[in-house]
Amino acid sequence: MTELTLPAAFADLAPWLDWALPTADGRQARRLASTSDTLRRFYDAVLPRLEDILAEVDKHPLGQLPAALRPLYDIALSLAEVAPHIELYDGAVGVPYAFEEGRFIAVHGGEPTWSTPQPMMTPAP
């Protein structure tokens, strides 16, 4: 397996490379296996860098992201997975008062997000 790395400008996020998960299923499993404290520390470390991360990955069309930027992109997607749990659910790793998350199956959940095809669109009448 290839060791994940980040561009030099994002070296401060290296401690969070274990959150650079390419699939939605992987990110959800990581969140559910974490503690509230871990979610908070990840959120606090990555959120201040989000604007820079998005500016960097936005230089490339979706589906054409260079391999060197995929871990950075995946960390941003993990932040999107974690943020509601910090901002809305008081740090809970699961969704309070909801169905068990394992009952929901993501259609493309096992595919790398950077390469997932766009959802089918219904043509306008």
Short mmCIF file of C-alpha atoms in Angstrom, two decimals:
data_model
loop_
_atom_site.label_atom_id
_atom_site.label_comp_id
_atom_site.label_asym_id
_atom_site.label_seq_id
_atom_site.Cartn_x
_atom_site.Cartn_y
_atom_site.Cartn_z
CA MET A 1 0.00 0.00 0.00
CA THR A 2 1.22 3.49 -0.83
CA GLU A 3 1.96 5.76 2.10
CA LEU A 4 -0.28 8.82 2.07
CA THR A 5 1.32 12.24 1.98
CA LEU A 6 0.12 15.82 1.79
CA PRO A 7 1.43 18.81 -0.17
CA ALA A 8 4.06 20.71 1.84
CA ALA A 9 1.68 23.63 2.47
CA PHE A 10 -0.59 21.24 4.38
CA ALA A 11 2.05 19.34 6.37
CA ASP A 12 0.40 20.49 9.61
CA LEU A 13 -2.52 18.16 8.79
CA ALA A 14 -0.28 15.07 8.59
CA PRO A 15 -1.43 13.83 12.04
CA TRP A 16 -4.89 13.49 10.49
CA LEU A 17 -3.91 11.39 7.47
CA ASP A 18 -5.77 8.43 8.98
CA TRP A 19 -8.92 10.44 8.17
CA ALA A 20 -7.93 10.61 4.46
CA LEU A 21 -10.45 7.93 3.54
CA PRO A 22 -11.46 7.68 -0.11
CA THR A 23 -14.98 6.31 0.37
CA ALA A 24 -18.12 7.56 2.11
CA ASP A 25 -18.50 4.18 3.79
CA GLY A 26 -14.98 4.45 5.20
CA ARG A 27 -15.53 7.96 6.51
CA GLN A 28 -18.78 6.99 8.20
CA ALA A 29 -17.20 3.91 9.79
CA ARG A 30 -14.28 6.01 11.04
CA ARG A 31 -16.65 8.55 12.61
CA LEU A 32 -18.73 5.86 14.28
CA ALA A 33 -15.60 4.17 15.68
CA SER A 34 -14.25 7.45 17.09
CA THR A 35 -14.83 9.25 20.36
CA SER A 36 -16.41 12.66 20.77
CA ASP A 37 -13.02 14.00 21.83
CA THR A 38 -11.36 12.68 18.67
CA LEU A 39 -14.09 14.20 16.49
CA ARG A 40 -13.61 17.56 18.22
CA ARG A 41 -9.81 17.52 17.84
CA PHE A 42 -10.08 16.59 14.15
CA TYR A 43 -12.69 19.30 13.56
CA ASP A 44 -10.65 21.94 15.39
CA ALA A 45 -7.50 21.07 13.41
CA VAL A 46 -9.04 20.89 9.93
CA LEU A 47 -11.78 23.53 9.93
CA PRO A 48 -9.39 26.52 10.00
CA ARG A 49 -7.61 25.07 6.93
CA LEU A 50 -10.76 24.25 4.95
CA GLU A 51 -10.75 27.39 2.79
CA ASP A 52 -7.13 26.70 1.75
CA ILE A 53 -7.87 23.02 1.11
CA LEU A 54 -10.84 23.85 -1.11
CA ALA A 55 -8.88 26.50 -3.00
CA GLU A 56 -6.18 23.94 -3.74
CA VAL A 57 -8.41 21.09 -4.88
CA ASP A 58 -10.73 23.44 -6.77
CA LYS A 59 -7.92 24.08 -9.26
CA HIS A 60 -8.86 20.74 -10.85
CA PRO A 61 -12.14 19.47 -12.33
CA LEU A 62 -13.99 16.86 -10.30
CA GLY A 63 -12.90 13.44 -11.48
CA GLN A 64 -9.49 14.75 -12.58
CA LEU A 65 -7.95 15.40 -9.17
CA PRO A 66 -4.22 14.51 -9.18
CA ALA A 67 -3.34 11.56 -6.97
CA ALA A 68 -1.10 13.81 -4.84
CA LEU A 69 -4.13 15.88 -3.78
CA ARG A 70 -6.54 13.03 -3.06
CA PRO A 71 -5.56 12.64 0.61
CA LEU A 72 -6.15 16.36 1.14
CA TYR A 73 -9.54 16.12 -0.59
CA ASP A 74 -10.43 13.06 1.49
CA ILE A 75 -9.58 14.90 4.71
CA ALA A 76 -11.97 17.69 3.66
CA LEU A 77 -14.69 15.10 3.01
CA SER A 78 -14.05 13.60 6.45
CA LEU A 79 -14.54 17.06 7.92
CA ALA A 80 -17.90 17.22 6.13
CA GLU A 81 -18.74 13.86 7.74
CA VAL A 82 -17.73 15.05 11.22
CA ALA A 83 -18.94 18.68 11.21
CA PRO A 84 -22.65 18.02 11.83
CA HIS A 85 -21.74 15.91 14.84
CA ILE A 86 -19.80 18.78 16.37
CA GLU A 87 -22.05 21.63 15.24
CA LEU A 88 -25.47 20.02 15.69
CA TYR A 89 -25.17 16.87 17.80
CA ASP A 90 -22.95 18.07 20.67
CA GLY A 91 -20.09 15.79 19.63
CA ALA A 92 -22.14 12.59 19.45
CA VAL A 93 -20.51 10.10 17.07
CA GLY A 94 -23.91 8.87 15.89
CA VAL A 95 -27.07 10.72 14.93
CA PRO A 96 -29.18 11.11 18.08
CA TYR A 97 -32.81 9.95 17.99
CA ALA A 98 -32.46 8.44 14.53
CA PHE A 99 -32.53 5.05 12.89
CA GLU A 100 -29.35 3.02 13.22
CA GLU A 101 -27.05 4.40 10.53
CA GLY A 102 -26.04 0.94 9.37
CA ARG A 103 -29.56 0.49 8.00
CA PHE A 104 -28.87 3.06 5.28
CA ILE A 105 -26.77 1.93 2.34
CA ALA A 106 -25.04 4.55 0.20
CA VAL A 107 -25.38 3.75 -3.50
CA HIS A 108 -21.78 4.74 -4.23
CA GLY A 109 -20.56 4.43 -0.64
CA GLY A 110 -17.78 1.98 -1.43
CA GLU A 111 -16.38 3.89 -4.41
CA PRO A 112 -13.67 6.56 -4.16
CA THR A 113 -15.55 9.84 -3.93
CA TRP A 114 -13.22 11.77 -6.22
CA SER A 115 -14.16 9.47 -9.12
CA THR A 116 -17.82 8.79 -8.39
CA PRO A 117 -20.08 9.62 -11.31
CA GLN A 118 -22.54 12.44 -10.91
CA PRO A 119 -26.05 11.39 -9.87
CA MET A 120 -28.51 10.76 -12.64
CA MET A 121 -30.43 13.88 -13.45
CA THR A 122 -34.01 13.92 -14.66
CA PRO A 123 -34.34 16.12 -17.74
CA ALA A 124 -36.44 19.23 -17.28
CA PRO A 125 -39.86 19.06 -18.99
#
